[in-house]
Tab-separated table of C-alpha atoms in Angstrom:
chain	number	residue	atom	x	y	z
H	1	UNK	CA	140.086	-83.030	30.716
H	2	UNK	CA	139.218	-80.619	33.489
H	3	UNK	CA	141.140	-77.914	31.676
H	4	UNK	CA	139.120	-78.530	28.481
H	5	UNK	CA	135.807	-78.268	30.387
H	6	UNK	CA	136.914	-75.070	32.046
H	7	UNK	CA	137.990	-73.638	28.721
H	8	UNK	CA	134.593	-74.533	27.178
H	9	UNK	CA	132.727	-72.789	29.995
H	10	UNK	CA	134.909	-69.729	29.601
H	11	UNK	CA	134.185	-69.631	25.875
H	12	UNK	CA	130.405	-70.016	26.386
H	13	UNK	CA	130.130	-67.149	28.949
H	14	UNK	CA	130.585	-64.260	26.484
H	15	UNK	CA	128.015	-65.889	24.191
H	16	UNK	CA	125.350	-65.932	26.936
H	17	UNK	CA	126.267	-62.356	27.842
H	18	UNK	CA	125.800	-61.279	24.234
H	19	UNK	CA	122.433	-63.008	24.021
H	20	UNK	CA	121.307	-61.390	27.282
H	21	UNK	CA	122.527	-57.977	26.114
H	22	UNK	CA	120.692	-58.323	22.797
H	23	UNK	CA	117.483	-59.316	24.602
H	24	UNK	CA	117.699	-56.326	26.969
H	25	UNK	CA	118.372	-54.006	24.054
H	26	UNK	CA	115.398	-55.324	22.110
H	27	UNK	CA	113.193	-54.990	25.201
H	28	UNK	CA	114.414	-51.422	25.764
H	29	UNK	CA	113.813	-50.477	22.120
H	30	UNK	CA	110.326	-52.046	22.153
H	31	UNK	CA	109.198	-50.122	25.225
H	32	UNK	CA	110.827	-46.927	23.930
H	33	UNK	CA	108.912	-47.157	20.650
H	34	UNK	CA	105.740	-48.094	22.530
H	35	UNK	CA	106.147	-45.003	24.713
H	36	UNK	CA	106.732	-42.808	21.660
H	37	UNK	CA	103.647	-44.281	19.950
H	38	UNK	CA	101.360	-43.788	22.966
H	39	UNK	CA	102.722	-40.286	23.575
H	40	UNK	CA	102.204	-39.320	19.934
H	41	UNK	CA	98.679	-40.720	19.985
H	42	UNK	CA	97.785	-38.766	23.135
H	43	UNK	CA	99.227	-35.554	21.666
H	44	UNK	CA	97.287	-36.128	18.432
H	45	UNK	CA	94.016	-36.722	20.292
H	46	UNK	CA	94.558	-33.649	22.436
H	47	UNK	CA	95.453	-31.534	19.398
H	48	UNK	CA	92.357	-32.764	17.538
H	49	UNK	CA	90.191	-31.986	20.562
H	50	UNK	CA	91.809	-28.562	20.885
H	51	UNK	CA	91.224	-27.633	17.246
H	52	UNK	CA	87.599	-28.746	17.527
H	53	UNK	CA	86.937	-26.973	20.829
H	54	UNK	CA	89.031	-23.850	20.316
H	55	UNK	CA	87.741	-21.877	17.363
H	56	UNK	CA	88.503	-18.358	18.483
H	57	UNK	CA	89.810	-17.338	15.066
H	58	UNK	CA	86.501	-18.349	13.447
H	59	UNK	CA	84.526	-16.583	16.153
H	60	UNK	CA	86.460	-13.346	15.710
H	61	UNK	CA	86.163	-13.505	11.917
H	62	UNK	CA	82.362	-13.935	12.029
H	63	UNK	CA	81.909	-11.109	14.539
H	64	UNK	CA	84.286	-8.684	12.797
H	65	UNK	CA	82.811	-9.357	9.348
H	66	UNK	CA	79.378	-8.442	10.730
H	67	UNK	CA	80.772	-5.344	12.458
H	68	UNK	CA	82.659	-4.094	9.411
H	69	UNK	CA	79.553	-4.434	7.217
H	70	UNK	CA	77.505	-2.427	9.759
H	71	UNK	CA	75.255	-5.261	10.901
H	72	UNK	CA	76.263	-5.167	14.596
H	73	UNK	CA	77.957	-2.773	16.990
H	74	UNK	CA	78.906	-2.696	20.662
H	75	UNK	CA	81.336	-1.360	23.221
H	76	UNK	CA	84.018	-3.965	22.378
H	77	UNK	CA	83.714	-3.971	18.563
H	78	UNK	CA	86.276	-1.304	17.754
H	79	UNK	CA	88.861	-2.766	20.149
H	80	UNK	CA	88.354	-6.278	18.781
H	81	UNK	CA	88.143	-5.569	15.055
H	82	UNK	CA	89.770	-2.218	14.292
H	83	UNK	CA	92.266	-1.183	16.953
H	84	UNK	CA	93.238	-4.789	17.770
H	85	UNK	CA	93.531	-4.062	21.503
H	86	UNK	CA	91.269	-6.929	22.604
H	87	UNK	CA	93.190	-10.191	22.376
H	88	UNK	CA	92.169	-13.848	22.640
H	89	UNK	CA	94.434	-15.701	25.075
H	90	UNK	CA	94.292	-19.201	26.569
H	91	UNK	CA	91.394	-21.357	25.352
H	92	UNK	CA	88.957	-22.427	28.112
H	93	UNK	CA	86.235	-23.893	25.872
H	94	UNK	CA	84.496	-27.120	26.874
H	95	UNK	CA	82.016	-27.196	23.957
H	96	UNK	CA	82.568	-26.218	20.316
H	97	UNK	CA	79.498	-23.942	20.210
H	98	UNK	CA	80.377	-22.148	23.468
H	99	UNK	CA	83.756	-20.527	22.917
H	100	UNK	CA	85.562	-19.225	26.010
H	101	UNK	CA	88.995	-17.623	26.246
H	102	UNK	CA	91.106	-15.652	28.646
H	103	UNK	CA	91.418	-12.197	27.149
H	104	UNK	CA	93.446	-9.016	27.495
H	105	UNK	CA	91.795	-5.670	26.796
H	106	UNK	CA	94.370	-2.968	27.260
H	107	UNK	CA	95.178	-3.092	30.984
H	108	UNK	CA	92.106	-5.202	31.770
H	109	UNK	CA	92.099	-8.972	32.160
H	110	UNK	CA	88.831	-10.654	31.242
H	111	UNK	CA	87.106	-13.740	29.889
H	112	UNK	CA	85.782	-13.656	26.308
H	113	UNK	CA	82.698	-15.740	25.510
H	114	UNK	CA	81.346	-16.262	22.018
H	115	UNK	CA	78.530	-18.414	20.614
H	116	UNK	CA	79.530	-20.224	17.458
H	117	UNK	CA	76.814	-22.211	15.746
H	118	UNK	CA	73.148	-22.971	15.708
H	119	UNK	CA	71.632	-25.736	17.795
H	120	UNK	CA	68.664	-27.202	16.012
H	121	UNK	CA	67.061	-29.032	18.919
H	122	UNK	CA	66.465	-28.793	22.629
H	123	UNK	CA	68.341	-31.237	24.834
H	124	UNK	CA	67.555	-30.544	28.458
H	125	UNK	CA	70.745	-32.250	29.567
H	126	UNK	CA	73.046	-30.041	27.548
H	127	UNK	CA	71.415	-26.962	26.090
H	128	UNK	CA	68.607	-24.718	27.230
H	129	UNK	CA	69.227	-21.837	24.861
H	130	UNK	CA	68.664	-23.268	21.375
H	131	UNK	CA	69.059	-20.959	18.429
H	132	UNK	CA	66.252	-20.826	15.927
H	133	UNK	CA	66.909	-21.665	12.312
H	134	UNK	CA	67.196	-18.047	11.285
H	135	UNK	CA	69.956	-15.791	10.086
H	136	UNK	CA	72.098	-14.574	12.961
H	137	UNK	CA	71.458	-10.960	13.988
H	138	UNK	CA	68.233	-10.819	11.943
H	139	UNK	CA	66.316	-8.843	14.618
H	140	UNK	CA	65.312	-6.115	14.968
H	141	UNK	CA	64.805	-5.283	11.304
H	142	UNK	CA	65.467	-1.968	9.588
H	143	UNK	CA	62.712	0.531	10.318
H	144	UNK	CA	62.073	-0.781	13.861
H	145	UNK	CA	61.505	2.151	16.212
H	146	UNK	CA	62.931	2.354	19.733
H	147	UNK	CA	59.402	1.912	21.109
H	148	UNK	CA	58.890	-1.214	19.028
H	149	UNK	CA	62.249	-2.582	20.190
H	150	UNK	CA	61.218	-1.951	23.797
H	151	UNK	CA	58.045	-3.966	23.178
H	152	UNK	CA	60.112	-6.806	21.706
H	153	UNK	CA	62.391	-6.884	24.768
H	154	UNK	CA	59.414	-6.675	27.124
H	155	UNK	CA	57.769	-9.666	25.401
H	156	UNK	CA	60.986	-11.681	25.649
H	157	UNK	CA	61.314	-10.923	29.373
H	158	UNK	CA	57.686	-11.812	29.994
H	159	UNK	CA	58.258	-15.210	28.365
H	160	UNK	CA	61.508	-15.859	30.260
H	161	UNK	CA	60.741	-14.322	33.657
H	162	UNK	CA	56.955	-14.359	33.882
H	163	UNK	CA	54.659	-11.466	34.670
H	164	UNK	CA	56.676	-9.037	36.800
H	165	UNK	CA	55.496	-5.561	37.725
H	166	UNK	CA	58.934	-4.017	37.248
H	167	UNK	CA	59.770	-5.413	33.809
H	168	UNK	CA	59.671	-1.918	32.249
H	169	UNK	CA	62.572	-0.955	34.557
H	170	UNK	CA	64.559	-3.943	33.304
H	171	UNK	CA	63.821	-2.968	29.686
H	172	UNK	CA	65.237	0.518	30.324
H	173	UNK	CA	68.271	-1.024	32.015
H	174	UNK	CA	68.910	-3.182	28.950
H	175	UNK	CA	68.669	-0.173	26.659
H	176	UNK	CA	71.268	1.679	28.725
H	177	UNK	CA	73.628	-1.328	28.468
H	178	UNK	CA	72.948	-1.669	24.723
H	179	UNK	CA	74.101	1.917	24.158
H	180	UNK	CA	77.707	0.816	23.754
H	181	UNK	CA	79.164	4.170	22.697
H	182	UNK	CA	77.127	6.074	25.327
H	183	UNK	CA	75.765	8.627	22.886
H	184	UNK	CA	72.302	8.542	24.456
H	185	UNK	CA	70.595	6.443	21.783
H	186	UNK	CA	70.534	2.813	20.662
H	187	UNK	CA	71.418	2.345	16.991
H	188	UNK	CA	70.089	-0.552	14.904
H	189	UNK	CA	73.462	-2.425	15.000
H	190	UNK	CA	73.582	-1.994	18.802
H	191	UNK	CA	69.996	-3.243	19.074
H	192	UNK	CA	70.859	-6.338	16.988
H	193	UNK	CA	73.753	-7.115	19.339
H	194	UNK	CA	71.576	-6.614	22.426
H	195	UNK	CA	68.803	-8.836	21.055
H	196	UNK	CA	71.276	-11.675	20.316
H	197	UNK	CA	72.795	-11.381	23.794
H	198	UNK	CA	69.411	-11.398	25.529
H	199	UNK	CA	68.842	-14.944	24.254
H	200	UNK	CA	71.681	-15.975	26.625
H	201	UNK	CA	70.722	-16.418	30.264
H	202	UNK	CA	74.200	-15.595	31.575
H	203	UNK	CA	74.195	-12.178	29.922
H	204	UNK	CA	70.707	-11.413	31.242
H	205	UNK	CA	71.732	-12.456	34.756
H	206	UNK	CA	74.863	-10.288	34.628
H	207	UNK	CA	72.737	-7.267	33.744
H	208	UNK	CA	70.155	-7.992	36.452
H	209	UNK	CA	72.853	-8.537	39.116
H	210	UNK	CA	75.339	-5.948	37.848
H	211	UNK	CA	75.488	-4.214	41.245
H	212	UNK	CA	75.908	-7.426	43.262
H	213	UNK	CA	79.282	-8.334	44.735
H	214	UNK	CA	79.458	-11.964	43.613
H	215	UNK	CA	78.528	-11.521	39.941
H	216	UNK	CA	81.352	-10.879	37.448
H	217	UNK	CA	81.140	-7.470	35.831
H	218	UNK	CA	80.261	-7.124	32.167
H	219	UNK	CA	83.195	-5.330	30.505
H	220	UNK	CA	81.901	-5.070	26.942
H	221	UNK	CA	80.241	-6.806	23.984
H	222	UNK	CA	80.119	-7.038	20.207
H	223	UNK	CA	77.328	-9.017	18.585
H	224	UNK	CA	76.790	-12.050	20.791
H	225	UNK	CA	80.425	-12.001	21.928
H	226	UNK	CA	80.871	-10.527	25.391
H	227	UNK	CA	83.748	-9.878	27.782
H	228	UNK	CA	83.338	-10.413	31.513
H	229	UNK	CA	85.522	-9.860	34.538
H	230	UNK	CA	88.276	-12.452	35.070
H	231	UNK	CA	88.127	-14.422	38.322
H	232	UNK	CA	91.544	-15.156	39.776
H	233	UNK	CA	90.809	-18.572	41.315
H	234	UNK	CA	88.441	-20.607	39.189
H	235	UNK	CA	87.425	-23.452	41.480
H	236	UNK	CA	86.364	-23.744	45.098
H	237	UNK	CA	89.144	-26.217	45.744
H	238	UNK	CA	91.796	-28.265	44.062
H	239	UNK	CA	94.860	-27.442	42.066
H	240	UNK	CA	95.393	-27.181	38.345
H	241	UNK	CA	97.434	-30.082	36.999
H	242	UNK	CA	98.815	-30.616	33.488
H	243	UNK	CA	96.348	-32.572	31.356
H	244	UNK	CA	98.833	-35.443	30.866
H	245	UNK	CA	98.867	-36.012	34.641
H	246	UNK	CA	95.084	-35.675	34.922
H	247	UNK	CA	94.693	-38.610	32.501
H	248	UNK	CA	96.323	-41.037	34.932
H	249	UNK	CA	94.807	-39.869	38.238
H	250	UNK	CA	91.773	-41.889	39.451
H	251	UNK	CA	88.687	-39.749	40.141
H	252	UNK	CA	88.549	-40.807	43.808
H	253	UNK	CA	92.163	-39.820	44.371
H	254	UNK	CA	91.544	-36.553	42.496
H	255	UNK	CA	88.748	-35.696	44.955
H	256	UNK	CA	91.136	-36.345	47.837
H	257	UNK	CA	93.717	-34.030	46.257
H	258	UNK	CA	91.001	-31.376	45.911
H	259	UNK	CA	90.254	-31.570	49.632
H	260	UNK	CA	93.939	-31.301	50.551
H	261	UNK	CA	94.549	-28.174	48.503
H	262	UNK	CA	91.899	-25.858	49.894
H	263	UNK	CA	92.291	-22.483	51.599
H	264	UNK	CA	92.403	-22.323	55.387
H	265	UNK	CA	89.074	-22.934	57.114
H	266	UNK	CA	88.303	-19.246	57.905
H	267	UNK	CA	88.861	-18.447	54.228
H	268	UNK	CA	86.639	-21.339	53.159
H	269	UNK	CA	83.978	-19.994	55.523
H	270	UNK	CA	84.197	-16.546	53.886
H	271	UNK	CA	83.857	-18.080	50.404
H	272	UNK	CA	80.859	-20.118	51.620
H	273	UNK	CA	79.182	-16.986	53.020
H	274	UNK	CA	79.573	-15.390	49.583
H	275	UNK	CA	77.930	-18.388	47.934
H	276	UNK	CA	75.016	-18.231	50.382
H	277	UNK	CA	74.639	-14.515	49.612
H	278	UNK	CA	74.537	-15.285	45.893
H	279	UNK	CA	71.745	-17.821	46.545
H	280	UNK	CA	69.863	-14.979	48.286
H	281	UNK	CA	70.394	-12.715	45.278
H	282	UNK	CA	68.726	-15.114	42.836
H	283	UNK	CA	66.047	-16.568	45.152
H	284	UNK	CA	62.852	-14.664	44.342
H	285	UNK	CA	64.846	-11.573	43.438
H	286	UNK	CA	63.427	-8.419	41.861
H	287	UNK	CA	62.843	-10.165	38.520
H	288	UNK	CA	61.784	-13.630	39.651
H	289	UNK	CA	63.484	-16.818	40.753
H	290	UNK	CA	66.550	-18.265	39.002
H	291	UNK	CA	67.570	-21.927	39.311
H	292	UNK	CA	71.139	-23.151	39.654
H	293	UNK	CA	71.237	-26.202	37.396
H	294	UNK	CA	74.938	-26.991	37.767
H	295	UNK	CA	76.471	-26.323	41.187
H	296	UNK	CA	79.790	-28.032	40.522
H	297	UNK	CA	82.893	-26.430	41.991
H	298	UNK	CA	84.292	-25.527	38.554
H	299	UNK	CA	81.539	-22.918	38.114
H	300	UNK	CA	82.520	-21.069	41.293
H	301	UNK	CA	85.663	-19.118	42.074
H	302	UNK	CA	87.024	-16.407	44.330
H	303	UNK	CA	89.375	-13.440	44.256
H	304	UNK	CA	92.551	-12.723	46.223
H	305	UNK	CA	90.431	-11.467	49.152
H	306	UNK	CA	88.479	-14.764	49.206
H	307	UNK	CA	85.248	-13.141	48.065
H	308	UNK	CA	83.157	-15.576	46.037
H	309	UNK	CA	82.839	-14.817	42.327
H	310	UNK	CA	80.758	-16.792	39.862
H	311	UNK	CA	82.855	-18.184	37.010
H	312	UNK	CA	80.165	-19.603	34.737
H	313	UNK	CA	76.450	-18.749	35.014
H	314	UNK	CA	75.248	-20.319	31.762
H	315	UNK	CA	73.392	-23.048	33.672
H	316	UNK	CA	71.547	-20.585	35.939
H	317	UNK	CA	68.145	-20.238	34.307
H	318	UNK	CA	64.877	-18.420	35.026
H	319	UNK	CA	62.421	-20.744	36.747
H	320	UNK	CA	59.594	-19.718	34.410
H	321	UNK	CA	61.775	-20.407	31.374
H	322	UNK	CA	62.725	-23.902	32.562
H	323	UNK	CA	59.160	-24.843	33.480
H	324	UNK	CA	57.865	-23.783	30.096
H	325	UNK	CA	60.466	-25.837	28.243
H	326	UNK	CA	60.168	-28.976	30.356
H	327	UNK	CA	56.377	-28.929	30.587
H	328	UNK	CA	54.753	-32.019	28.999
H	329	UNK	CA	58.100	-33.348	27.800
H	330	UNK	CA	57.912	-37.102	27.101
H	331	UNK	CA	59.640	-39.234	29.731
H	332	UNK	CA	59.963	-42.843	30.826
H	333	UNK	CA	61.641	-42.170	34.178
H	334	UNK	CA	62.719	-39.243	36.353
H	335	UNK	CA	66.115	-39.358	34.618
H	336	UNK	CA	64.466	-37.917	31.504
H	337	UNK	CA	63.371	-34.834	33.465
H	338	UNK	CA	66.795	-33.374	34.244
H	339	UNK	CA	68.526	-30.226	33.016
H	340	UNK	CA	72.226	-29.774	33.653
H	341	UNK	CA	73.081	-31.933	36.622
H	342	UNK	CA	70.961	-30.376	39.354
H	343	UNK	CA	67.551	-29.219	38.055
H	344	UNK	CA	65.214	-32.185	38.381
H	345	UNK	CA	61.481	-32.675	38.115
H	346	UNK	CA	59.339	-35.826	38.344
H	347	UNK	CA	58.093	-38.018	35.513
H	348	UNK	CA	54.322	-38.505	35.714
H	349	UNK	CA	54.133	-42.219	34.858
H	350	UNK	CA	50.397	-42.107	34.154
H	351	UNK	CA	50.905	-39.519	31.400
H	352	UNK	CA	54.565	-40.238	30.578
H	353	UNK	CA	55.196	-36.491	30.812
H	354	UNK	CA	57.574	-34.410	32.921
H	355	UNK	CA	55.956	-32.285	35.597
H	356	UNK	CA	57.102	-28.698	36.197
H	357	UNK	CA	57.702	-28.901	39.957
H	358	UNK	CA	61.432	-28.578	40.678
H	359	UNK	CA	62.452	-31.033	43.411
H	360	UNK	CA	65.319	-29.240	45.189
H	361	UNK	CA	65.790	-25.524	45.850
H	362	UNK	CA	69.126	-23.844	45.139
H	363	UNK	CA	70.082	-23.802	48.812
H	364	UNK	CA	69.909	-27.602	49.167
H	365	UNK	CA	72.148	-28.035	46.112
H	366	UNK	CA	74.665	-25.531	47.467
H	367	UNK	CA	74.718	-27.230	50.877
H	368	UNK	CA	75.491	-30.548	49.185
H	369	UNK	CA	78.545	-28.904	47.631
H	370	UNK	CA	79.585	-27.181	50.873
H	371	UNK	CA	79.084	-30.092	53.293
H	372	UNK	CA	82.511	-31.735	52.991
H	373	UNK	CA	84.143	-28.425	52.073
H	374	UNK	CA	83.136	-26.781	55.378
H	375	UNK	CA	83.149	-29.759	57.743
H	376	UNK	CA	86.742	-30.688	56.912
H	377	UNK	CA	88.890	-28.670	59.312
H	378	UNK	CA	85.938	-26.918	60.996
H	379	UNK	CA	86.644	-25.717	64.590
H	380	UNK	CA	85.517	-28.295	67.158
H	381	UNK	CA	83.284	-25.831	69.015
H	382	UNK	CA	81.005	-25.320	65.986
H	383	UNK	CA	81.462	-28.628	64.159
H	384	UNK	CA	78.346	-30.284	65.597
H	385	UNK	CA	76.074	-27.277	65.060
H	386	UNK	CA	77.449	-26.705	61.553
H	387	UNK	CA	76.819	-30.340	60.634
H	388	UNK	CA	73.271	-30.097	61.988
H	389	UNK	CA	72.510	-26.971	59.951
H	390	UNK	CA	73.982	-28.445	56.773
H	391	UNK	CA	71.928	-31.636	57.046
H	392	UNK	CA	68.777	-29.579	57.676
H	393	UNK	CA	69.648	-27.659	54.542
H	394	UNK	CA	70.112	-30.853	52.506
H	395	UNK	CA	66.614	-31.977	53.499
H	396	UNK	CA	64.923	-28.900	51.993
H	397	UNK	CA	62.290	-29.657	49.361
H	398	UNK	CA	60.523	-27.181	47.101
H	399	UNK	CA	57.169	-28.865	47.724
H	400	UNK	CA	57.407	-28.644	51.533
H	401	UNK	CA	54.955	-26.476	53.439
H	402	UNK	CA	56.459	-23.121	54.431
H	403	UNK	CA	59.532	-23.870	52.295
H	404	UNK	CA	60.350	-20.195	51.824
H	405	UNK	CA	60.327	-19.597	55.572
H	406	UNK	CA	62.537	-22.651	56.228
H	407	UNK	CA	64.815	-21.616	53.362
H	408	UNK	CA	65.351	-18.143	54.842
H	409	UNK	CA	65.795	-19.484	58.375
H	410	UNK	CA	68.421	-22.095	57.446
H	411	UNK	CA	70.279	-19.695	55.156
H	412	UNK	CA	70.462	-17.014	57.870
H	413	UNK	CA	71.489	-19.553	60.519
H	414	UNK	CA	74.350	-20.806	58.370
H	415	UNK	CA	75.576	-17.314	57.540
H	416	UNK	CA	75.393	-16.229	61.189
H	417	UNK	CA	77.222	-19.329	62.448
H	418	UNK	CA	80.057	-18.914	59.948
H	419	UNK	CA	80.316	-15.155	60.329
H	420	UNK	CA	80.506	-15.305	64.151
H	421	UNK	CA	83.482	-17.622	63.877
H	422	UNK	CA	85.491	-15.542	61.395
H	423	UNK	CA	84.343	-11.970	62.141
H	424	UNK	CA	87.268	-11.371	64.498
H	425	UNK	CA	89.923	-12.791	62.139
H	426	UNK	CA	91.941	-11.094	59.410
H	427	UNK	CA	90.102	-13.192	56.828
H	428	UNK	CA	86.861	-11.326	57.483
């Protein structure tokens, strides 16, 4: 009897093993197919997003068709459309209508930016440079004299920058940039390109600050496509991770990673000094005040010598231009009176209209970005004073009495404090 029981148990054991093996195999196959499905879906979504965002071929076709029919001209047109020595590289676009690519132009490395389509409305949160419902490159028209074109440019600057005594100098500067082939005169196709580019605040700012250290150099243009200097490191901190990894990293942990992977403190101090100098350049400069409406780290970079370089200046706008556009805009709360992420005014609840008084100056926004960046790893002997100066900076308000004096004092104190600490190091 015992032998029969033992024999029955022995016979049942392989059966249970087979059932268990089949279950494990089914479980393995299920999760394998699930992984393949999710992976395929992610790749499809990313590919769809890429094809929507990255339209460099369309951009080049539009520009080169206009160039070959004689509508536009510029210093980069021949290289882009005829000699094929200006190439589109990696796509950096974040919006379909603002195309951005790494580019190679002979031995030069640059960033190509191209505007794709019309925007029919003004949305202060996303777009401050709407295109009118007109044919692209329609101005100036045939028969326009150089003097008339100068008057057109002067009127545009007056609307964007306000009444400035030296606007005629800026007009002449624009004409010298518009002369792409440097033959001493501006042709109608070159004038059409220049007029289209002057609708873009980044291009205007690059021309105004072309001799400043922290502004990328303009390398060339064709129509409203332009090529600017490439910046080697394109964020104040953090590392570049593959997009598949970025999907699964929580935002809080990502910020911690950013803080871990920063340059040494003396190098961070040098980058910060460059950013403070850039704030000086655009604060009541020779052609008025410009407002930084997005001070996120992704818009700021630096080179291999740790000199700050601006990566994206599309959200740096003339104060007069912003005030004119936001004036009397309908609002229900202060949240309706915001452009970008950092240019804020107040909603007048009695009128339900946005006021034109900007709340925070550029310096306060920059100090908010630099606070954790500079305090982490700061030398003990300056930590307390640095923290004090940064918090004084954060408290700056545009409406405060003697704001300009306080602005200059805090900015100079911060620069002096940082420079004293690094002036004797190799990083200086």
